[in-house]
């Protein structure tokens, strides 16, 4: 039986894995809000999907800017009665590799604000809509590089920000389980995007599918987990 259409917000939806998530979910008939920090890039992405006969809505949202998060939440509350899924996908990777011994304060600050603080504040701001849509979900797009169990030197700012996102995922999962909202972290794998680079092992289609499967294949009852294509991975 086909699942009923869900209303789903994707951050950083204008390119890479975020755009692919919007594409795959729109093909399944869901109501997609594609958000981006640039109105131009966001609307171009909406137009790209429209050429594929996929209709998605646009929302202006800079996840590194608290005022933008609040404004986007107000805008969404006018447009929607419920939100079933929030996908915190937007992230930055300012320095490829990079040791903890020389990571700059700016990189630590910027990655934390975008990759960790943004998802937390956005989840807070959208709680009324998520509660109205329960059982609902928050999916935090994380990375193997954020796994505490697999910490090696390199990718310092990014890895720390994603480990902190994983910690936030667990805190949110605990706080939101009684309210009917599941919260999981998901790694898309190493994907050929601007961030992942050309040598990455997975196509953007596969990377997107690894996140979309949290909606199509993972039950609402599963919360507080860190997932990859083949199931749970170590925090
Ligand atoms: N690619 C990989 O191998 C890989 C591996 C593990 C995890 N991930 C995770 O997967 C997610 C998507 O990565 P990707 O490979 O698709 O990266 P990408 O191609 O660099 O795309 C990143 C997206 O995030 C957006 N973004 C960045 N900062 C933002 C902000 N402040 N507000 C709103 N949007 C913002 C970008 O918008 P602009 O176009 O405006 O910059 C872009 O749409 C990220 O969470 C990343 O950490 C990726």
PDB file of C-alpha atoms and ligand atoms in Angstrom:
ATOM      1  CA  UNK A   1       0.000   0.000   0.000  1.00  0.00           C
ATOM      2  CA  UNK A   2       1.311   3.464  -0.902  1.00  0.00           C
ATOM      3  CA  UNK A   3       2.159   5.637   2.145  1.00  0.00           C
ATOM      4  CA  UNK A   4       0.028   8.810   2.481  1.00  0.00           C
ATOM      5  CA  UNK A   5       1.758  12.010   1.312  1.00  0.00           C
ATOM      6  CA  UNK A   6       3.864  13.689   3.957  1.00  0.00           C
ATOM      7  CA  UNK A   7       4.758  17.355   4.279  1.00  0.00           C
ATOM      8  CA  UNK A   8       8.555  17.522   4.381  1.00  0.00           C
ATOM      9  CA  UNK A   9      11.015  20.405   4.810  1.00  0.00           C
ATOM     10  CA  UNK A  10      14.558  19.967   3.471  1.00  0.00           C
ATOM     11  CA  UNK A  11      17.299  22.462   4.369  1.00  0.00           C
ATOM     12  CA  UNK A  12      20.070  23.161   1.872  1.00  0.00           C
ATOM     13  CA  UNK A  13      17.794  21.847  -0.864  1.00  0.00           C
ATOM     14  CA  UNK A  14      19.275  23.781  -3.770  1.00  0.00           C
ATOM     15  CA  UNK A  15      22.062  21.352  -4.686  1.00  0.00           C
ATOM     16  CA  UNK A  16      23.841  18.102  -3.889  1.00  0.00           C
ATOM     17  CA  UNK A  17      22.192  15.568  -1.615  1.00  0.00           C
ATOM     18  CA  UNK A  18      19.517  18.046  -0.457  1.00  0.00           C
ATOM     19  CA  UNK A  19      18.259  18.638  -4.003  1.00  0.00           C
ATOM     20  CA  UNK A  20      18.317  14.896  -4.677  1.00  0.00           C
ATOM     21  CA  UNK A  21      16.312  14.203  -1.491  1.00  0.00           C
ATOM     22  CA  UNK A  22      13.703  16.741  -2.690  1.00  0.00           C
ATOM     23  CA  UNK A  23      13.621  15.093  -6.127  1.00  0.00           C
ATOM     24  CA  UNK A  24      13.207  11.535  -4.828  1.00  0.00           C
ATOM     25  CA  UNK A  25      10.564  12.491  -2.253  1.00  0.00           C
ATOM     26  CA  UNK A  26       8.621  14.610  -4.772  1.00  0.00           C
ATOM     27  CA  UNK A  27       8.602  11.628  -7.151  1.00  0.00           C
ATOM     28  CA  UNK A  28       6.967   9.618  -4.355  1.00  0.00           C
ATOM     29  CA  UNK A  29       4.177  12.213  -4.221  1.00  0.00           C
ATOM     30  CA  UNK A  30       5.145  13.982  -0.999  1.00  0.00           C
ATOM     31  CA  UNK A  31       4.615  17.700  -0.380  1.00  0.00           C
ATOM     32  CA  UNK A  32       8.138  19.121  -0.388  1.00  0.00           C
ATOM     33  CA  UNK A  33       9.361  22.456   0.864  1.00  0.00           C
ATOM     34  CA  UNK A  34      12.796  23.006  -0.655  1.00  0.00           C
ATOM     35  CA  UNK A  35      14.647  25.592   1.410  1.00  0.00           C
ATOM     36  CA  UNK A  36      17.841  27.453   0.574  1.00  0.00           C
ATOM     37  CA  UNK A  37      19.781  30.413   1.908  1.00  0.00           C
ATOM     38  CA  UNK A  38      19.877  32.039  -1.522  1.00  0.00           C
ATOM     39  CA  UNK A  39      16.544  32.918  -3.101  1.00  0.00           C
ATOM     40  CA  UNK A  40      18.124  32.769  -6.567  1.00  0.00           C
ATOM     41  CA  UNK A  41      19.767  29.354  -6.131  1.00  0.00           C
ATOM     42  CA  UNK A  42      16.688  27.988  -4.385  1.00  0.00           C
ATOM     43  CA  UNK A  43      14.258  29.127  -7.057  1.00  0.00           C
ATOM     44  CA  UNK A  44      16.585  27.783  -9.788  1.00  0.00           C
ATOM     45  CA  UNK A  45      16.461  24.389  -8.051  1.00  0.00           C
ATOM     46  CA  UNK A  46      12.659  24.551  -7.888  1.00  0.00           C
ATOM     47  CA  UNK A  47      12.657  25.348 -11.629  1.00  0.00           C
ATOM     48  CA  UNK A  48      15.000  22.406 -12.340  1.00  0.00           C
ATOM     49  CA  UNK A  49      12.571  20.050 -10.619  1.00  0.00           C
ATOM     50  CA  UNK A  50       9.602  21.673 -12.384  1.00  0.00           C
ATOM     51  CA  UNK A  51      11.248  20.773 -15.733  1.00  0.00           C
ATOM     52  CA  UNK A  52      11.132  17.157 -14.485  1.00  0.00           C
ATOM     53  CA  UNK A  53       7.401  17.614 -13.758  1.00  0.00           C
ATOM     54  CA  UNK A  54       8.054  17.708 -10.024  1.00  0.00           C
ATOM     55  CA  UNK A  55       6.317  20.458  -8.055  1.00  0.00           C
ATOM     56  CA  UNK A  56       7.986  21.640  -4.849  1.00  0.00           C
ATOM     57  CA  UNK A  57       7.581  24.823  -2.790  1.00  0.00           C
ATOM     58  CA  UNK A  58      10.414  27.230  -2.006  1.00  0.00           C
ATOM     59  CA  UNK A  59      11.323  28.618   1.429  1.00  0.00           C
ATOM     60  CA  UNK A  60      14.104  31.102   2.116  1.00  0.00           C
ATOM     61  CA  UNK A  61      16.131  29.785   5.068  1.00  0.00           C
ATOM     62  CA  UNK A  62      19.702  30.427   6.152  1.00  0.00           C
ATOM     63  CA  UNK A  63      20.323  27.889   8.892  1.00  0.00           C
ATOM     64  CA  UNK A  64      23.334  29.843  10.173  1.00  0.00           C
ATOM     65  CA  UNK A  65      21.188  32.913  10.881  1.00  0.00           C
ATOM     66  CA  UNK A  66      18.857  32.844  13.878  1.00  0.00           C
ATOM     67  CA  UNK A  67      16.669  35.646  12.489  1.00  0.00           C
ATOM     68  CA  UNK A  68      16.276  33.740   9.223  1.00  0.00           C
ATOM     69  CA  UNK A  69      15.267  30.587  11.135  1.00  0.00           C
ATOM     70  CA  UNK A  70      12.605  32.524  13.058  1.00  0.00           C
ATOM     71  CA  UNK A  71      11.337  34.249   9.900  1.00  0.00           C
ATOM     72  CA  UNK A  72      11.162  30.921   8.037  1.00  0.00           C
ATOM     73  CA  UNK A  73       9.230  29.340  10.911  1.00  0.00           C
ATOM     74  CA  UNK A  74       6.720  32.223  10.840  1.00  0.00           C
ATOM     75  CA  UNK A  75       6.390  31.918   7.060  1.00  0.00           C
ATOM     76  CA  UNK A  76       5.852  28.146   7.259  1.00  0.00           C
ATOM     77  CA  UNK A  77       3.296  28.494  10.039  1.00  0.00           C
ATOM     78  CA  UNK A  78       1.238  30.718   7.713  1.00  0.00           C
ATOM     79  CA  UNK A  79       1.496  28.176   4.887  1.00  0.00           C
ATOM     80  CA  UNK A  80       1.124  24.855   6.721  1.00  0.00           C
ATOM     81  CA  UNK A  81      -1.023  23.273   9.404  1.00  0.00           C
ATOM     82  CA  UNK A  82       1.373  20.382   9.986  1.00  0.00           C
ATOM     83  CA  UNK A  83       4.926  19.283   9.262  1.00  0.00           C
ATOM     84  CA  UNK A  84       5.620  15.541   9.185  1.00  0.00           C
ATOM     85  CA  UNK A  85       9.361  15.544   8.526  1.00  0.00           C
ATOM     86  CA  UNK A  86      12.203  18.017   9.017  1.00  0.00           C
ATOM     87  CA  UNK A  87      15.416  17.041   7.216  1.00  0.00           C
ATOM     88  CA  UNK A  88      18.353  19.044   8.567  1.00  0.00           C
ATOM     89  CA  UNK A  89      20.618  18.585   5.554  1.00  0.00           C
ATOM     90  CA  UNK A  90      22.385  21.961   5.128  1.00  0.00           C
ATOM     91  CA  UNK A  91      26.026  21.918   6.194  1.00  0.00           C
ATOM     92  CA  UNK A  92      29.430  23.321   5.371  1.00  0.00           C
ATOM     93  CA  UNK A  93      32.884  21.803   5.102  1.00  0.00           C
ATOM     94  CA  UNK A  94      35.237  24.820   4.958  1.00  0.00           C
ATOM     95  CA  UNK A  95      38.514  22.867   4.972  1.00  0.00           C
ATOM     96  CA  UNK A  96      39.129  19.557   3.233  1.00  0.00           C
ATOM     97  CA  UNK A  97      40.940  17.281   5.749  1.00  0.00           C
ATOM     98  CA  UNK A  98      42.648  19.575   8.328  1.00  0.00           C
ATOM     99  CA  UNK A  99      44.217  18.535  11.632  1.00  0.00           C
ATOM    100  CA  UNK A 100      42.961  19.402  15.109  1.00  0.00           C
ATOM    101  CA  UNK A 101      46.460  20.818  15.722  1.00  0.00           C
ATOM    102  CA  UNK A 102      45.944  23.788  13.423  1.00  0.00           C
ATOM    103  CA  UNK A 103      42.190  24.154  12.975  1.00  0.00           C
ATOM    104  CA  UNK A 104      41.250  27.848  13.080  1.00  0.00           C
ATOM    105  CA  UNK A 105      38.751  29.380  15.489  1.00  0.00           C
ATOM    106  CA  UNK A 106      36.686  30.665  12.549  1.00  0.00           C
ATOM    107  CA  UNK A 107      36.329  27.197  11.093  1.00  0.00           C
ATOM    108  CA  UNK A 108      35.266  25.700  14.423  1.00  0.00           C
ATOM    109  CA  UNK A 109      32.778  28.539  14.975  1.00  0.00           C
ATOM    110  CA  UNK A 110      31.337  28.504  11.445  1.00  0.00           C
ATOM    111  CA  UNK A 111      30.928  24.740  11.223  1.00  0.00           C
ATOM    112  CA  UNK A 112      29.342  24.612  14.676  1.00  0.00           C
ATOM    113  CA  UNK A 113      26.886  27.411  13.867  1.00  0.00           C
ATOM    114  CA  UNK A 114      25.782  25.890  10.553  1.00  0.00           C
ATOM    115  CA  UNK A 115      26.109  22.147  11.164  1.00  0.00           C
ATOM    116  CA  UNK A 116      25.027  21.918  14.816  1.00  0.00           C
ATOM    117  CA  UNK A 117      23.349  25.044  16.141  1.00  0.00           C
ATOM    118  CA  UNK A 118      21.176  25.539  13.020  1.00  0.00           C
ATOM    119  CA  UNK A 119      19.508  22.105  13.245  1.00  0.00           C
ATOM    120  CA  UNK A 120      18.859  22.551  16.983  1.00  0.00           C
ATOM    121  CA  UNK A 121      17.318  26.029  16.617  1.00  0.00           C
ATOM    122  CA  UNK A 122      15.282  25.033  13.572  1.00  0.00           C
ATOM    123  CA  UNK A 123      13.880  21.989  15.364  1.00  0.00           C
ATOM    124  CA  UNK A 124      12.896  24.216  18.309  1.00  0.00           C
ATOM    125  CA  UNK A 125      11.273  26.783  16.007  1.00  0.00           C
ATOM    126  CA  UNK A 126       9.256  24.151  14.122  1.00  0.00           C
ATOM    127  CA  UNK A 127       8.118  22.151  17.158  1.00  0.00           C
ATOM    128  CA  UNK A 128       4.475  23.338  17.045  1.00  0.00           C
ATOM    129  CA  UNK A 129       4.170  22.241  13.384  1.00  0.00           C
ATOM    130  CA  UNK A 130       5.986  18.939  14.047  1.00  0.00           C
ATOM    131  CA  UNK A 131       3.776  18.207  17.047  1.00  0.00           C
ATOM    132  CA  UNK A 132       0.692  18.956  14.965  1.00  0.00           C
ATOM    133  CA  UNK A 133       1.967  16.408  12.411  1.00  0.00           C
ATOM    134  CA  UNK A 134       2.758  13.612  14.840  1.00  0.00           C
ATOM    135  CA  UNK A 135       3.893  10.931  14.493  1.00  0.00           C
ATOM    136  CA  UNK A 136       6.571  13.060  12.894  1.00  0.00           C
ATOM    137  CA  UNK A 137      10.316  12.906  12.383  1.00  0.00           C
ATOM    138  CA  UNK A 138      13.479  14.929  12.504  1.00  0.00           C
ATOM    139  CA  UNK A 139      16.332  13.568  10.391  1.00  0.00           C
ATOM    140  CA  UNK A 140      19.748  15.096  11.005  1.00  0.00           C
ATOM    141  CA  UNK A 141      22.084  14.463   8.084  1.00  0.00           C
ATOM    142  CA  UNK A 142      25.334  13.567   9.796  1.00  0.00           C
ATOM    143  CA  UNK A 143      28.544  11.840   8.739  1.00  0.00           C
ATOM    144  CA  UNK A 144      30.794   8.924   9.587  1.00  0.00           C
ATOM    145  CA  UNK A 145      33.319  11.682  10.356  1.00  0.00           C
ATOM    146  CA  UNK A 146      31.145  12.578  13.353  1.00  0.00           C
ATOM    147  CA  UNK A 147      31.276   9.094  14.873  1.00  0.00           C
ATOM    148  CA  UNK A 148      33.055   9.330  18.245  1.00  0.00           C
ATOM    149  CA  UNK A 149      33.939   5.647  17.981  1.00  0.00           C
ATOM    150  CA  UNK A 150      35.825   6.235  14.718  1.00  0.00           C
ATOM    151  CA  UNK A 151      37.585   9.540  15.473  1.00  0.00           C
ATOM    152  CA  UNK A 152      40.898   9.878  13.665  1.00  0.00           C
ATOM    153  CA  UNK A 153      42.786  13.129  13.140  1.00  0.00           C
ATOM    154  CA  UNK A 154      41.679  15.188  10.141  1.00  0.00           C
ATOM    155  CA  UNK A 155      38.417  16.904   9.186  1.00  0.00           C
ATOM    156  CA  UNK A 156      38.676  18.608  12.587  1.00  0.00           C
ATOM    157  CA  UNK A 157      36.067  21.371  12.471  1.00  0.00           C
ATOM    158  CA  UNK A 158      33.597  19.347  10.416  1.00  0.00           C
ATOM    159  CA  UNK A 159      34.048  16.140  12.448  1.00  0.00           C
ATOM    160  CA  UNK A 160      33.574  17.974  15.745  1.00  0.00           C
ATOM    161  CA  UNK A 161      30.458  19.758  14.441  1.00  0.00           C
ATOM    162  CA  UNK A 162      28.923  16.471  13.270  1.00  0.00           C
ATOM    163  CA  UNK A 163      29.805  14.693  16.548  1.00  0.00           C
ATOM    164  CA  UNK A 164      28.026  17.561  18.313  1.00  0.00           C
ATOM    165  CA  UNK A 165      25.090  17.174  15.910  1.00  0.00           C
ATOM    166  CA  UNK A 166      24.948  13.496  16.886  1.00  0.00           C
ATOM    167  CA  UNK A 167      24.882  14.480  20.560  1.00  0.00           C
ATOM    168  CA  UNK A 168      22.102  16.968  19.817  1.00  0.00           C
ATOM    169  CA  UNK A 169      20.230  14.208  17.976  1.00  0.00           C
ATOM    170  CA  UNK A 170      20.260  12.046  21.105  1.00  0.00           C
ATOM    171  CA  UNK A 171      19.174  14.905  23.373  1.00  0.00           C
ATOM    172  CA  UNK A 172      16.349  15.844  20.990  1.00  0.00           C
ATOM    173  CA  UNK A 173      15.303  12.195  20.647  1.00  0.00           C
ATOM    174  CA  UNK A 174      14.973  11.882  24.417  1.00  0.00           C
ATOM    175  CA  UNK A 175      13.086  15.166  24.733  1.00  0.00           C
ATOM    176  CA  UNK A 176      10.740  14.573  21.800  1.00  0.00           C
ATOM    177  CA  UNK A 177       9.865  10.889  22.113  1.00  0.00           C
ATOM    178  CA  UNK A 178       7.020  11.680  24.569  1.00  0.00           C
ATOM    179  CA  UNK A 179       5.664  14.183  22.038  1.00  0.00           C
ATOM    180  CA  UNK A 180       5.466  11.640  19.192  1.00  0.00           C
ATOM    181  CA  UNK A 181       8.499  12.903  17.278  1.00  0.00           C
ATOM    182  CA  UNK A 182      11.345  10.547  16.377  1.00  0.00           C
ATOM    183  CA  UNK A 183      14.826  11.984  15.919  1.00  0.00           C
ATOM    184  CA  UNK A 184      17.619  10.128  14.143  1.00  0.00           C
ATOM    185  CA  UNK A 185      20.991  10.945  12.620  1.00  0.00           C
ATOM    186  CA  UNK A 186      21.809   9.540   9.188  1.00  0.00           C
ATOM    187  CA  UNK A 187      24.994   9.345   7.179  1.00  0.00           C
ATOM    188  CA  UNK A 188      24.495   9.406   3.396  1.00  0.00           C
ATOM    189  CA  UNK A 189      27.866   7.709   2.766  1.00  0.00           C
ATOM    190  CA  UNK A 190      30.668   9.312   0.743  1.00  0.00           C
ATOM    191  CA  UNK A 191      28.845  11.033  -2.093  1.00  0.00           C
ATOM    192  CA  UNK A 192      29.991  12.787  -5.298  1.00  0.00           C
ATOM    193  CA  UNK A 193      28.819  16.357  -4.602  1.00  0.00           C
ATOM    194  CA  UNK A 194      30.640  19.680  -4.276  1.00  0.00           C
ATOM    195  CA  UNK A 195      31.340  18.678  -0.667  1.00  0.00           C
ATOM    196  CA  UNK A 196      32.208  15.010  -1.232  1.00  0.00           C
ATOM    197  CA  UNK A 197      34.365  15.601  -4.323  1.00  0.00           C
ATOM    198  CA  UNK A 198      34.798  13.602  -7.516  1.00  0.00           C
ATOM    199  CA  UNK A 199      36.530  10.608  -5.908  1.00  0.00           C
ATOM    200  CA  UNK A 200      33.601   9.778  -3.639  1.00  0.00           C
ATOM    201  CA  UNK A 201      32.267   6.258  -3.948  1.00  0.00           C
ATOM    202  CA  UNK A 202      28.528   6.980  -4.190  1.00  0.00           C
ATOM    203  CA  UNK A 203      26.427   8.788  -6.788  1.00  0.00           C
ATOM    204  CA  UNK A 204      24.173  11.591  -5.586  1.00  0.00           C
ATOM    205  CA  UNK A 205      21.193   9.302  -6.315  1.00  0.00           C
ATOM    206  CA  UNK A 206      22.535   6.659  -3.930  1.00  0.00           C
ATOM    207  CA  UNK A 207      23.400   9.274  -1.287  1.00  0.00           C
ATOM    208  CA  UNK A 208      19.922  10.768  -1.493  1.00  0.00           C
ATOM    209  CA  UNK A 209      18.333   7.330  -1.280  1.00  0.00           C
ATOM    210  CA  UNK A 210      20.280   6.601   1.916  1.00  0.00           C
ATOM    211  CA  UNK A 211      18.466   9.525   3.559  1.00  0.00           C
ATOM    212  CA  UNK A 212      15.080   9.023   1.871  1.00  0.00           C
ATOM    213  CA  UNK A 213      14.985   5.439   3.176  1.00  0.00           C
ATOM    214  CA  UNK A 214      14.593   6.861   6.690  1.00  0.00           C
ATOM    215  CA  UNK A 215      11.132   7.964   5.559  1.00  0.00           C
ATOM    216  CA  UNK A 216      10.248   5.038   3.302  1.00  0.00           C
ATOM    217  CA  UNK A 217      11.770   2.100   5.222  1.00  0.00           C
ATOM    218  CA  UNK A 218      12.320   3.106   8.858  1.00  0.00           C
ATOM    219  CA  UNK A 219       9.363   2.894  11.279  1.00  0.00           C
ATOM    220  CA  UNK A 220       8.350   5.901  13.386  1.00  0.00           C
ATOM    221  CA  UNK A 221       9.075   3.838  16.479  1.00  0.00           C
ATOM    222  CA  UNK A 222      12.822   3.900  15.729  1.00  0.00           C
ATOM    223  CA  UNK A 223      14.361   6.928  17.370  1.00  0.00           C
ATOM    224  CA  UNK A 224      17.721   7.908  18.905  1.00  0.00           C
ATOM    225  CA  UNK A 225      19.690   5.981  16.230  1.00  0.00           C
ATOM    226  CA  UNK A 226      22.604   6.729  13.899  1.00  0.00           C
ATOM    227  CA  UNK A 227      21.856   5.093  10.555  1.00  0.00           C
ATOM    228  CA  UNK A 228      23.577   4.441   7.255  1.00  0.00           C
ATOM    229  CA  UNK A 229      22.473   2.497   4.168  1.00  0.00           C
ATOM    230  CA  UNK A 230      22.712  -0.913   5.829  1.00  0.00           C
ATOM    231  CA  UNK A 231      21.370  -0.033   9.262  1.00  0.00           C
ATOM    232  CA  UNK A 232      22.704   1.358  12.523  1.00  0.00           C
ATOM    233  CA  UNK A 233      26.317   2.542  12.875  1.00  0.00           C
ATOM    234  CA  UNK A 234      28.256   3.458  16.051  1.00  0.00           C
ATOM    235  CA  UNK A 235      27.743   6.893  17.575  1.00  0.00           C
TER     236      UNK A 235
HETATM  237  N1  LIG B   1      28.954  14.498   0.208  1.00  0.00           N
HETATM  238  C1  LIG B   1      29.384  13.645   1.117  1.00  0.00           C
HETATM  239  O1  LIG B   1      30.240  12.783   0.864  1.00  0.00           O
HETATM  240  C2  LIG B   1      28.800  13.678   2.504  1.00  0.00           C
HETATM  241  C3  LIG B   1      29.245  12.699   3.412  1.00  0.00           C
HETATM  242  C4  LIG B   1      28.703  12.676   4.682  1.00  0.00           C
HETATM  243  C5  LIG B   1      27.754  13.610   5.046  1.00  0.00           C
HETATM  244  N2  LIG B   1      27.357  14.559   4.147  1.00  0.00           N
HETATM  245  C6  LIG B   1      26.339  15.517   4.581  1.00  0.00           C
HETATM  246  O2  LIG B   1      25.279  15.560   3.630  1.00  0.00           O
HETATM  247  C7  LIG B   1      24.672  16.863   3.631  1.00  0.00           C
HETATM  248  C8  LIG B   1      24.623  17.422   2.233  1.00  0.00           C
HETATM  249  O3  LIG B   1      25.963  17.516   1.759  1.00  0.00           O
HETATM  250  P1  LIG B   1      26.314  17.686   0.204  1.00  0.00           P
HETATM  251  O4  LIG B   1      27.390  16.727  -0.090  1.00  0.00           O
HETATM  252  O5  LIG B   1      25.072  17.712  -0.610  1.00  0.00           O
HETATM  253  O6  LIG B   1      26.965  19.145   0.256  1.00  0.00           O
HETATM  254  P2  LIG B   1      26.931  20.353  -0.799  1.00  0.00           P
HETATM  255  O7  LIG B   1      26.810  19.845  -2.175  1.00  0.00           O
HETATM  256  O8  LIG B   1      28.067  21.223  -0.417  1.00  0.00           O
HETATM  257  O9  LIG B   1      25.552  21.090  -0.428  1.00  0.00           O
HETATM  258  C9  LIG B   1      25.391  21.684   0.825  1.00  0.00           C
HETATM  259  C10 LIG B   1      24.057  22.403   0.860  1.00  0.00           C
HETATM  260  O10 LIG B   1      23.934  23.041   2.142  1.00  0.00           O
HETATM  261  C11 LIG B   1      23.596  24.399   1.891  1.00  0.00           C
HETATM  262  N3  LIG B   1      24.000  25.279   2.994  1.00  0.00           N
HETATM  263  C12 LIG B   1      25.225  25.474   3.518  1.00  0.00           C
HETATM  264  N4  LIG B   1      25.161  26.391   4.489  1.00  0.00           N
HETATM  265  C13 LIG B   1      23.863  26.779   4.579  1.00  0.00           C
HETATM  266  C14 LIG B   1      23.156  27.693   5.383  1.00  0.00           C
HETATM  267  N5  LIG B   1      23.768  28.449   6.306  1.00  0.00           N
HETATM  268  N6  LIG B   1      21.807  27.813   5.213  1.00  0.00           N
HETATM  269  C15 LIG B   1      21.173  27.067   4.295  1.00  0.00           C
HETATM  270  N7  LIG B   1      21.794  26.197   3.475  1.00  0.00           N
HETATM  271  C16 LIG B   1      23.116  26.066   3.625  1.00  0.00           C
HETATM  272  C17 LIG B   1      24.290  24.754   0.605  1.00  0.00           C
HETATM  273  O11 LIG B   1      23.739  25.941   0.061  1.00  0.00           O
HETATM  274  P3  LIG B   1      24.604  26.933  -0.897  1.00  0.00           P
HETATM  275  O12 LIG B   1      24.491  26.383  -2.283  1.00  0.00           O
HETATM  276  O13 LIG B   1      23.910  28.233  -0.712  1.00  0.00           O
HETATM  277  O14 LIG B   1      26.031  26.926  -0.397  1.00  0.00           O
HETATM  278  C18 LIG B   1      23.939  23.505  -0.192  1.00  0.00           C
HETATM  279  O15 LIG B   1      22.613  23.572  -0.651  1.00  0.00           O
HETATM  280  C19 LIG B   1      25.496  17.691   4.628  1.00  0.00           C
HETATM  281  O16 LIG B   1      24.897  17.665   5.898  1.00  0.00           O
HETATM  282  C20 LIG B   1      26.819  16.950   4.680  1.00  0.00           C
HETATM  283  O17 LIG B   1      27.527  17.204   5.863  1.00  0.00           O
HETATM  284  C21 LIG B   1      27.867  14.624   2.900  1.00  0.00           C
END
